[in-house]
Amino acid sequence: MENKKIVLLDSNDNDRMELSNRLKEEKDIEVQKCFADAKEAMDYILNNDVDLVITDMLLQNSDGFALLEGLREHGIDTKVIVLSAISGDAFVQKALLLGADYYMLKPYKYEVLISRIQDVLSKGEEDKPQKNLSKIKNLDGRLSNIFITVGIPAHIKGYQFLREAIKMAIESPDIINSITKKLYPSIAKKFDTTSSKVERAIRHAIEVAWNRGKIENINNLFGVKVYSDNEKPTNGEFIALVADKMLIEGA
């Protein structure tokens, strides 16, 4: 079996060399090159066959976002694992939207990283556009399952509006910061209604879920105790929460 070719990017010399040395001891893995400079790494990746890129977000002369954007612009389907100490949700979401296959936080356990490398490399040879198309096709079904779990019935208007809002937040996470100026008007235009009716219908859908007493299901869905019986999220909070879950799971 041919070794999998890996390129490492990290502006921290010690972190880069430590990981490189450990990976070189692994079977079926070949560390081709290590870089601190994003532009030098991009030049190399464009001119060589690389199976996996492991990159930090903070790089010399650029950052991990620019690297991901460059790969996408050039149609390079190399798999990417982001390995970074930056833990903000916005960073994670943006990296995944730009094509990263996995986002892992520093400090990390080496054994877990190896497992993630194996998972990413074993996903198959299908290119990312195909995978992204498959994700889009499955997204409606996954959202429907979530709504059923939390108790939002399909016959109310807020069901469709809420599903559209979450899909928009997945595509453009920053839209949550412009929920009244951009998100509601966009949905209203698509469904030939008004922004105020969209807002009220989404709020009603969330209230229905809470009134049905599905709080335990909701907390189980997100893996933590997010809310109690007496707490209801705002429209924006609920949309962002579900969108974040979808993005973390690779929507």
mmCIF file of C-alpha atoms in Angstrom:
data_model
loop_
_atom_site.group_PDB
_atom_site.id
_atom_site.type_symbol
_atom_site.label_atom_id
_atom_site.label_comp_id
_atom_site.label_asym_id
_atom_site.label_seq_id
_atom_site.Cartn_x
_atom_site.Cartn_y
_atom_site.Cartn_z
ATOM 1 C CA MET A 1 0.000 0.000 0.000
ATOM 2 C CA GLU A 2 1.367 3.390 -0.986
ATOM 3 C CA ASN A 3 2.175 5.760 1.850
ATOM 4 C CA LYS A 4 -0.127 8.732 2.381
ATOM 5 C CA LYS A 5 1.687 11.991 1.692
ATOM 6 C CA ILE A 6 1.274 14.672 4.348
ATOM 7 C CA VAL A 7 2.289 18.336 4.475
ATOM 8 C CA LEU A 8 2.513 20.139 7.832
ATOM 9 C CA LEU A 9 2.060 23.872 8.421
ATOM 10 C CA ASP A 10 2.744 25.556 11.737
ATOM 11 C CA SER A 11 4.497 28.834 12.505
ATOM 12 C CA ASN A 12 5.751 27.394 15.805
ATOM 13 C CA ASP A 13 9.045 25.635 15.028
ATOM 14 C CA ASN A 14 8.913 23.334 18.057
ATOM 15 C CA ASP A 15 5.313 22.236 17.465
ATOM 16 C CA ARG A 16 5.977 21.652 13.783
ATOM 17 C CA MET A 17 9.097 19.584 14.272
ATOM 18 C CA GLU A 18 7.684 17.574 17.182
ATOM 19 C CA LEU A 19 4.642 16.527 15.180
ATOM 20 C CA SER A 20 6.729 15.812 12.099
ATOM 21 C CA ASN A 21 9.093 13.550 14.019
ATOM 22 C CA ARG A 22 6.253 11.578 15.574
ATOM 23 C CA LEU A 23 4.394 11.160 12.285
ATOM 24 C CA LYS A 24 7.542 9.878 10.590
ATOM 25 C CA GLU A 25 7.421 6.895 12.947
ATOM 26 C CA GLU A 26 3.957 5.912 11.717
ATOM 27 C CA LYS A 27 3.394 3.253 9.100
ATOM 28 C CA ASP A 28 1.785 4.239 5.799
ATOM 29 C CA ILE A 29 2.494 7.942 6.398
ATOM 30 C CA GLU A 30 5.096 10.043 4.639
ATOM 31 C CA VAL A 31 5.727 13.594 5.847
ATOM 32 C CA GLN A 32 6.734 15.275 2.615
ATOM 33 C CA LYS A 33 7.356 18.817 3.751
ATOM 34 C CA CYS A 34 6.953 21.125 6.743
ATOM 35 C CA PHE A 35 6.249 24.829 6.406
ATOM 36 C CA ALA A 36 5.850 27.897 8.563
ATOM 37 C CA ASP A 37 5.044 30.087 5.554
ATOM 38 C CA ALA A 38 1.578 29.667 4.016
ATOM 39 C CA LYS A 39 2.570 30.941 0.570
ATOM 40 C CA GLU A 40 5.503 28.540 0.297
ATOM 41 C CA ALA A 41 3.233 25.689 1.366
ATOM 42 C CA MET A 42 0.618 26.632 -1.219
ATOM 43 C CA ASP A 43 3.218 26.667 -4.000
ATOM 44 C CA TYR A 44 4.353 23.202 -2.979
ATOM 45 C CA ILE A 45 0.836 21.762 -2.725
ATOM 46 C CA LEU A 46 -0.089 23.118 -6.161
ATOM 47 C CA ASN A 47 2.851 21.352 -7.746
ATOM 48 C CA ASN A 48 2.896 18.050 -5.858
ATOM 49 C CA ASP A 49 0.545 15.201 -5.005
ATOM 50 C CA VAL A 50 -0.504 15.633 -1.378
ATOM 51 C CA ASP A 51 -3.059 13.439 0.394
ATOM 52 C CA LEU A 52 -3.456 15.457 3.586
ATOM 53 C CA VAL A 53 -2.577 18.919 4.865
ATOM 54 C CA ILE A 54 -2.374 19.503 8.615
ATOM 55 C CA THR A 55 -2.313 23.218 9.320
ATOM 56 C CA ASP A 56 -2.452 25.674 12.164
ATOM 57 C CA MET A 57 -4.542 28.826 11.704
ATOM 58 C CA LEU A 58 -1.673 31.172 12.517
ATOM 59 C CA LEU A 59 0.959 31.067 9.766
ATOM 60 C CA GLN A 60 3.667 33.299 8.398
ATOM 61 C CA ASN A 61 2.625 35.689 5.606
ATOM 62 C CA SER A 62 -0.983 34.526 5.767
ATOM 63 C CA ASP A 63 -3.320 32.263 7.728
ATOM 64 C CA GLY A 64 -5.180 28.983 7.539
ATOM 65 C CA PHE A 65 -8.254 30.626 6.029
ATOM 66 C CA ALA A 66 -6.266 31.935 3.074
ATOM 67 C CA LEU A 67 -4.748 28.488 2.588
ATOM 68 C CA LEU A 68 -8.192 26.849 2.518
ATOM 69 C CA GLU A 69 -9.481 29.520 0.150
ATOM 70 C CA GLY A 70 -6.488 28.994 -2.121
ATOM 71 C CA LEU A 71 -7.038 25.243 -2.241
ATOM 72 C CA ARG A 72 -10.678 25.737 -3.139
ATOM 73 C CA GLU A 73 -9.945 28.385 -5.783
ATOM 74 C CA HIS A 74 -7.435 26.085 -7.504
ATOM 75 C CA GLY A 75 -9.764 23.073 -7.324
ATOM 76 C CA ILE A 76 -7.379 21.123 -5.082
ATOM 77 C CA ASP A 77 -9.251 18.343 -3.279
ATOM 78 C CA THR A 78 -6.521 17.537 -0.772
ATOM 79 C CA LYS A 79 -7.973 16.697 2.632
ATOM 80 C CA VAL A 80 -7.288 19.189 5.411
ATOM 81 C CA ILE A 81 -7.142 18.926 9.197
ATOM 82 C CA VAL A 82 -6.913 22.198 11.112
ATOM 83 C CA LEU A 83 -4.868 21.863 14.299
ATOM 84 C CA SER A 84 -5.054 25.095 16.250
ATOM 85 C CA ALA A 85 -5.289 26.673 19.686
ATOM 86 C CA ILE A 86 -7.949 29.061 18.375
ATOM 87 C CA SER A 87 -11.278 27.782 19.663
ATOM 88 C CA GLY A 88 -13.802 30.462 18.703
ATOM 89 C CA ASP A 89 -16.981 29.137 17.077
ATOM 90 C CA ALA A 90 -16.670 31.613 14.201
ATOM 91 C CA PHE A 91 -13.196 30.299 13.359
ATOM 92 C CA VAL A 92 -14.343 26.684 13.425
ATOM 93 C CA GLN A 93 -17.405 27.410 11.299
ATOM 94 C CA LYS A 94 -15.464 29.369 8.712
ATOM 95 C CA ALA A 95 -12.750 26.710 8.418
ATOM 96 C CA LEU A 96 -15.339 23.963 7.873
ATOM 97 C CA LEU A 97 -17.232 26.060 5.349
ATOM 98 C CA LEU A 98 -14.017 26.658 3.431
ATOM 99 C CA GLY A 99 -13.450 22.922 3.095
ATOM 100 C CA ALA A 100 -11.579 21.706 6.173
ATOM 101 C CA ASP A 101 -12.385 18.063 6.903
ATOM 102 C CA TYR A 102 -11.775 18.322 10.639
ATOM 103 C CA TYR A 103 -10.959 21.015 13.229
ATOM 104 C CA MET A 104 -8.959 19.881 16.265
ATOM 105 C CA LEU A 105 -7.904 22.033 19.193
ATOM 106 C CA LYS A 106 -4.486 22.336 20.786
ATOM 107 C CA PRO A 107 -3.352 20.972 23.142
ATOM 108 C CA TYR A 108 -4.261 17.596 21.696
ATOM 109 C CA LYS A 109 -3.625 13.941 22.409
ATOM 110 C CA TYR A 110 -1.403 12.439 19.737
ATOM 111 C CA GLU A 111 -3.364 9.182 19.707
ATOM 112 C CA VAL A 112 -6.574 11.097 19.010
ATOM 113 C CA LEU A 113 -4.915 13.018 16.180
ATOM 114 C CA ILE A 114 -3.715 9.787 14.577
ATOM 115 C CA SER A 115 -7.246 8.423 14.794
ATOM 116 C CA ARG A 116 -8.626 11.551 13.112
ATOM 117 C CA ILE A 117 -5.975 11.356 10.399
ATOM 118 C CA GLN A 118 -6.982 7.777 9.672
ATOM 119 C CA ASP A 119 -10.667 8.738 9.635
ATOM 120 C CA VAL A 120 -10.123 11.599 7.207
ATOM 121 C CA LEU A 121 -7.865 9.601 4.891
ATOM 122 C CA SER A 122 -10.260 6.661 4.820
ATOM 123 C CA LYS A 123 -13.287 8.654 3.712
ATOM 124 C CA GLY A 124 -12.743 7.624 0.121
ATOM 125 C CA GLU A 125 -11.439 9.216 -3.019
ATOM 126 C CA GLU A 126 -14.582 11.142 -3.938
ATOM 127 C CA ASP A 127 -13.851 14.827 -4.428
ATOM 128 C CA LYS A 128 -15.124 17.534 -2.132
ATOM 129 C CA PRO A 129 -17.680 19.023 -4.544
ATOM 130 C CA GLN A 130 -19.385 15.622 -4.634
ATOM 131 C CA LYS A 131 -19.297 15.330 -0.854
ATOM 132 C CA ASN A 132 -20.636 18.847 -0.455
ATOM 133 C CA LEU A 133 -23.487 18.094 -2.878
ATOM 134 C CA SER A 134 -24.347 14.987 -0.872
ATOM 135 C CA LYS A 135 -24.361 17.013 2.340
ATOM 136 C CA ILE A 136 -26.727 19.560 0.801
ATOM 137 C CA LYS A 137 -29.101 16.799 -0.272
ATOM 138 C CA ASN A 138 -29.081 15.265 3.212
ATOM 139 C CA LEU A 139 -29.384 18.537 5.122
ATOM 140 C CA ASP A 140 -33.166 18.867 4.847
ATOM 141 C CA GLY A 141 -33.611 15.341 6.173
ATOM 142 C CA ARG A 142 -31.272 15.945 9.095
ATOM 143 C CA LEU A 143 -33.042 19.175 10.002
ATOM 144 C CA SER A 144 -36.411 17.425 9.813
ATOM 145 C CA ASN A 145 -35.143 14.792 12.270
ATOM 146 C CA ILE A 146 -33.980 17.525 14.640
ATOM 147 C CA PHE A 147 -37.344 19.299 14.478
ATOM 148 C CA ILE A 148 -39.170 16.039 15.179
ATOM 149 C CA THR A 149 -36.871 15.370 18.127
ATOM 150 C CA VAL A 150 -37.416 18.783 19.697
ATOM 151 C CA GLY A 151 -41.158 18.771 18.994
ATOM 152 C CA ILE A 152 -41.626 21.269 16.157
ATOM 153 C CA PRO A 153 -44.508 20.039 13.964
ATOM 154 C CA ALA A 154 -44.192 20.231 10.187
ATOM 155 C CA HIS A 155 -47.603 21.798 9.579
ATOM 156 C CA ILE A 156 -46.888 25.181 11.199
ATOM 157 C CA LYS A 157 -45.433 28.041 9.169
ATOM 158 C CA GLY A 158 -42.478 28.474 11.473
ATOM 159 C CA TYR A 159 -41.218 25.000 10.542
ATOM 160 C CA GLN A 160 -40.360 26.036 6.974
ATOM 161 C CA PHE A 161 -39.100 29.461 7.994
ATOM 162 C CA LEU A 162 -36.895 27.998 10.729
ATOM 163 C CA ARG A 163 -35.431 25.384 8.398
ATOM 164 C CA GLU A 164 -34.617 28.057 5.827
ATOM 165 C CA ALA A 165 -33.059 30.271 8.508
ATOM 166 C CA ILE A 166 -30.781 27.484 9.749
ATOM 167 C CA LYS A 167 -29.654 26.652 6.208
ATOM 168 C CA MET A 168 -28.813 30.323 5.648
ATOM 169 C CA ALA A 169 -26.854 30.423 8.930
ATOM 170 C CA ILE A 170 -24.894 27.333 7.866
ATOM 171 C CA GLU A 171 -24.006 28.926 4.557
ATOM 172 C CA SER A 172 -23.214 32.359 6.054
ATOM 173 C CA PRO A 173 -22.706 32.215 9.857
ATOM 174 C CA ASP A 174 -22.321 35.988 10.094
ATOM 175 C CA ILE A 175 -25.962 36.469 9.048
ATOM 176 C CA ILE A 176 -26.958 35.751 12.665
ATOM 177 C CA ASN A 177 -25.552 39.184 13.488
ATOM 178 C CA SER A 178 -28.000 40.726 10.983
ATOM 179 C CA ILE A 179 -31.062 38.646 11.741
ATOM 180 C CA THR A 180 -33.609 41.472 11.410
ATOM 181 C CA LYS A 181 -31.915 43.302 8.543
ATOM 182 C CA LYS A 182 -30.900 40.345 6.366
ATOM 183 C CA LEU A 183 -32.149 36.937 7.525
ATOM 184 C CA TYR A 184 -35.832 37.686 8.082
ATOM 185 C CA PRO A 185 -36.179 39.832 4.922
ATOM 186 C CA SER A 186 -34.499 37.130 2.802
ATOM 187 C CA ILE A 187 -36.882 34.465 4.058
ATOM 188 C CA ALA A 188 -39.856 36.787 3.692
ATOM 189 C CA LYS A 189 -38.960 37.477 0.072
ATOM 190 C CA LYS A 190 -38.608 33.763 -0.714
ATOM 191 C CA PHE A 191 -42.007 32.890 0.830
ATOM 192 C CA ASP A 192 -43.788 36.079 -0.275
ATOM 193 C CA THR A 193 -44.558 37.318 3.208
ATOM 194 C CA THR A 194 -43.272 39.956 5.635
ATOM 195 C CA SER A 195 -40.268 39.990 7.948
ATOM 196 C CA SER A 196 -42.466 40.450 11.010
ATOM 197 C CA LYS A 197 -44.538 37.380 10.114
ATOM 198 C CA VAL A 198 -41.337 35.355 9.655
ATOM 199 C CA GLU A 199 -40.066 36.464 13.067
ATOM 200 C CA ARG A 200 -43.375 35.647 14.795
ATOM 201 C CA ALA A 201 -43.737 32.263 13.094
ATOM 202 C CA ILE A 202 -40.209 31.176 14.078
ATOM 203 C CA ARG A 203 -40.793 32.354 17.646
ATOM 204 C CA HIS A 204 -44.075 30.394 17.725
ATOM 205 C CA ALA A 205 -42.328 27.223 16.462
ATOM 206 C CA ILE A 206 -39.776 27.449 19.266
ATOM 207 C CA GLU A 207 -42.521 28.089 21.838
ATOM 208 C CA VAL A 208 -44.411 25.015 20.610
ATOM 209 C CA ALA A 209 -41.336 22.856 21.262
ATOM 210 C CA TRP A 210 -40.975 24.210 24.798
ATOM 211 C CA ASN A 211 -44.693 23.923 25.542
ATOM 212 C CA ARG A 212 -44.582 20.265 24.497
ATOM 213 C CA GLY A 213 -42.043 19.645 27.257
ATOM 214 C CA LYS A 214 -39.315 18.282 24.999
ATOM 215 C CA ILE A 215 -36.547 19.986 26.971
ATOM 216 C CA GLU A 216 -34.788 16.698 27.786
ATOM 217 C CA ASN A 217 -34.742 15.780 24.084
ATOM 218 C CA ILE A 218 -33.358 19.202 23.232
ATOM 219 C CA ASN A 219 -30.567 18.955 25.784
ATOM 220 C CA ASN A 220 -29.746 15.390 24.703
ATOM 221 C CA LEU A 221 -29.614 16.526 21.093
ATOM 222 C CA PHE A 222 -26.913 19.076 21.817
ATOM 223 C CA GLY A 223 -25.059 16.888 24.287
ATOM 224 C CA VAL A 224 -25.228 19.379 27.161
ATOM 225 C CA LYS A 225 -27.900 20.885 29.386
ATOM 226 C CA VAL A 226 -28.504 24.008 27.357
ATOM 227 C CA TYR A 227 -31.915 25.024 28.686
ATOM 228 C CA SER A 228 -34.371 24.357 31.496
ATOM 229 C CA ASP A 229 -38.175 24.271 31.379
ATOM 230 C CA ASN A 230 -38.372 27.965 32.240
ATOM 231 C CA GLU A 231 -35.822 29.102 29.682
ATOM 232 C CA LYS A 232 -36.548 29.633 26.018
ATOM 233 C CA PRO A 233 -33.883 30.724 23.518
ATOM 234 C CA THR A 234 -34.378 33.707 21.282
ATOM 235 C CA ASN A 235 -34.879 33.017 17.583
ATOM 236 C CA GLY A 236 -31.271 33.894 16.871
ATOM 237 C CA GLU A 237 -29.931 31.709 19.680
ATOM 238 C CA PHE A 238 -31.881 28.663 18.519
ATOM 239 C CA ILE A 239 -30.956 29.147 14.853
ATOM 240 C CA ALA A 240 -27.277 29.585 15.758
ATOM 241 C CA LEU A 241 -27.315 26.558 18.079
ATOM 242 C CA VAL A 242 -28.689 24.196 15.432
ATOM 243 C CA ALA A 243 -26.502 25.683 12.692
ATOM 244 C CA ASP A 244 -23.418 25.218 14.875
ATOM 245 C CA LYS A 245 -24.357 21.578 15.484
ATOM 246 C CA MET A 246 -24.726 21.000 11.739
ATOM 247 C CA LEU A 247 -21.390 22.654 10.982
ATOM 248 C CA ILE A 248 -19.505 20.736 13.653
ATOM 249 C CA GLU A 249 -20.964 17.509 12.248
ATOM 250 C CA GLY A 250 -19.844 18.530 8.784
ATOM 251 C CA ALA A 251 -22.921 20.098 7.204
#
